[in-house]
Amino acid sequence: MMHRNRFNQALAAMMLAGAALLSQFAFAQDSTKTSSDSKIRNIDGVAAVVNTGYVTRKEIDDRIAALQKQGTKLPDAATVRKTVLERLILEKIQVQNAELEGLAVSNKELDKIVGDIAAKNKLTIAELKVKIAATGSTYERYRELLRDDIVISRYREREVEGKIKISDAEIDNFIADRNREVAGAGKVARSTPAAKGEPEEIDVAQIFIPADASAGVGAQAEAKKKAESLLRDARGDVDFLQLGAMAAKDNPKIKFQDLGYRTPDRLPQLFYEAIRNIGSGQVANAVVKSPAGYHVLKVLDRRALMASASVPQQAAPQENAASTPQNIMVTQTLSRHILLRSRTGLTDQDAERRLAGFRDQIRSKTVDFGELAKKYSEDGSAANGGNLGWMGPGDLVPEFDQAMNRLQIGEVSNPVKTEFGWHLIQVLERREAQLTLEKQRQFARAAIRERKFEQAYQDWLRELRDTATVKIINADDPAASPR
């Protein structure tokens, strides 16, 4: 029941998109949907015709104004207008194609999502409407912008995921690489470094926390805070890609990938500057900020360019020594919980207050957690005192998993809300465990997919742009007057 599934991930992505939209709503652009009346407008106001729709110069102005208000460092006016126009064109194409594919969000579903966003921001619907009105816009406009954002997100996820192909050989190679790490006592065998002045290849991995340049100040600050937290964790004795996988489970928008061996000229300039003087196995000194968000970087290996051909032969003996697929290690947690299900007649405030009372009793040692779970938990685990058994990364829904991972052994959480209701959590024990063969293959597939996603996404955007009918009319001049 509490295990993660694709619907949960999609819902989490929608929630995050809606919360970000709320934080930047004061700068919201005009919706991609327009009435038939608004289409009969002076052609001077149109910057580009996109299939059967268009992008206005006013939309470009609004987007640039939002960036300026956030203090974003922008290039010259002509360059920024061209960049913003291309972004708006791509958004327009995605909305149009999604609608042609029949992707839609019903009013009932949208009501539920808006309600969840309001709750996440500790607002009632009435308070949310007041907050939106204070930006000078309307609640109806907010709903339409959110509807388009969700449709684009679902369309992108469906189309890009379908383009990612992962072979059994790739999975086998990934597992073999991880097994070689274990055979080397957790240390990756380093290649022969390049001599000073000789050409080299660098294997860089990244954890990417998206924060679009048009996002609000609050969303930008939250993304930066998350990136800096991951950077601190990455400096410890942890598997960098596993750290990225765990972060992505908490927030499906976070991406992690091994970029593979690249010569410096094939790395993004921002990345190369950050890791230029970093040795193998070391993390960049600071988070890297790009127009798309924040990047945590680690140099997995550096090797002489001419030595690359010999690496497979050097690695072969280790691979044979660790060929049994039993070596990918993960941290498992043994925990128990008390669940009060969401239901009519039990408000969030009542459930939270009730569990807080249980928490205080447990902490004062006047009552046993397991006895309370047997008596009050509304879950199948109640008979076992709320014991959930050993759980690994991704086995539980994100809110529960994140709260549980923050607890020390024996510690009891504050009340935690998930889609199932309200929980009180206690961690009993932790251990390092080997993944089963099936779990290893699932882990490997997910990691490889994350590596491939960004490239597939960029290829997909180029394909959309190339197949659309776009005519640039006048993007250089600002709009003559407000809409």
PDB file of C-alpha atoms in Angstrom, residues 20-21 23-30 57-74 80-81 84 88 91 212-218 220:
ATOM      1  CA  ALA A  20       6.781  26.644  -7.955  1.00  0.00           C
ATOM      2  CA  LEU A  21       4.031  28.272  -9.998  1.00  0.00           C
ATOM      3  CA  SER A  23       5.897  31.118  -5.691  1.00  0.00           C
ATOM      4  CA  GLN A  24       6.432  32.969  -8.963  1.00  0.00           C
ATOM      5  CA  PHE A  25       2.834  33.781  -9.790  1.00  0.00           C
ATOM      6  CA  ALA A  26       3.372  37.516  -9.586  1.00  0.00           C
ATOM      7  CA  PHE A  27       5.431  37.182 -12.758  1.00  0.00           C
ATOM      8  CA  ALA A  28       3.198  34.674 -14.540  1.00  0.00           C
ATOM      9  CA  GLN A  29       3.114  34.841 -18.302  1.00  0.00           C
ATOM     10  CA  ASP A  30      -0.008  34.925 -20.426  1.00  0.00           C
ATOM     11  CA  ARG A  57       6.006  40.544 -27.801  1.00  0.00           C
ATOM     12  CA  LYS A  58       4.191  41.232 -24.545  1.00  0.00           C
ATOM     13  CA  GLU A  59       4.860  37.645 -23.440  1.00  0.00           C
ATOM     14  CA  ILE A  60       8.563  38.163 -24.132  1.00  0.00           C
ATOM     15  CA  ASP A  61       8.518  41.431 -22.179  1.00  0.00           C
ATOM     16  CA  ASP A  62       6.810  39.760 -19.217  1.00  0.00           C
ATOM     17  CA  ARG A  63       9.318  36.923 -19.101  1.00  0.00           C
ATOM     18  CA  ILE A  64      12.299  39.294 -19.289  1.00  0.00           C
ATOM     19  CA  ALA A  65      10.782  41.536 -16.607  1.00  0.00           C
ATOM     20  CA  ALA A  66      10.470  38.528 -14.313  1.00  0.00           C
ATOM     21  CA  LEU A  67      14.140  37.671 -14.814  1.00  0.00           C
ATOM     22  CA  GLN A  68      15.222  41.243 -14.173  1.00  0.00           C
ATOM     23  CA  LYS A  69      13.130  41.536 -11.030  1.00  0.00           C
ATOM     24  CA  GLN A  70      14.840  38.425  -9.647  1.00  0.00           C
ATOM     25  CA  GLY A  71      18.258  39.986 -10.231  1.00  0.00           C
ATOM     26  CA  THR A  72      19.232  37.433 -12.879  1.00  0.00           C
ATOM     27  CA  LYS A  73      22.334  38.473 -14.815  1.00  0.00           C
ATOM     28  CA  LEU A  74      21.237  38.720 -18.437  1.00  0.00           C
ATOM     29  CA  VAL A  80      18.008  37.657 -24.201  1.00  0.00           C
ATOM     30  CA  ARG A  81      14.957  38.397 -26.367  1.00  0.00           C
ATOM     31  CA  VAL A  84      13.275  33.944 -24.302  1.00  0.00           C
ATOM     32  CA  LEU A  88       8.207  30.437 -25.353  1.00  0.00           C
ATOM     33  CA  GLU A  91       6.395  25.803 -24.579  1.00  0.00           C
ATOM     34  CA  ASP A 212      14.584  27.716 -14.036  1.00  0.00           C
ATOM     35  CA  ALA A 213      15.759  31.301 -14.385  1.00  0.00           C
ATOM     36  CA  SER A 214      12.101  32.397 -14.478  1.00  0.00           C
ATOM     37  CA  ALA A 215      11.322  30.720 -11.153  1.00  0.00           C
ATOM     38  CA  GLY A 216      10.559  32.883  -8.142  1.00  0.00           C
ATOM     39  CA  VAL A 217      13.150  33.932  -5.595  1.00  0.00           C
ATOM     40  CA  GLY A 218      11.799  31.428  -3.073  1.00  0.00           C
ATOM     41  CA  GLN A 220      15.614  29.554  -6.463  1.00  0.00           C
TER      42      GLN A 220
END
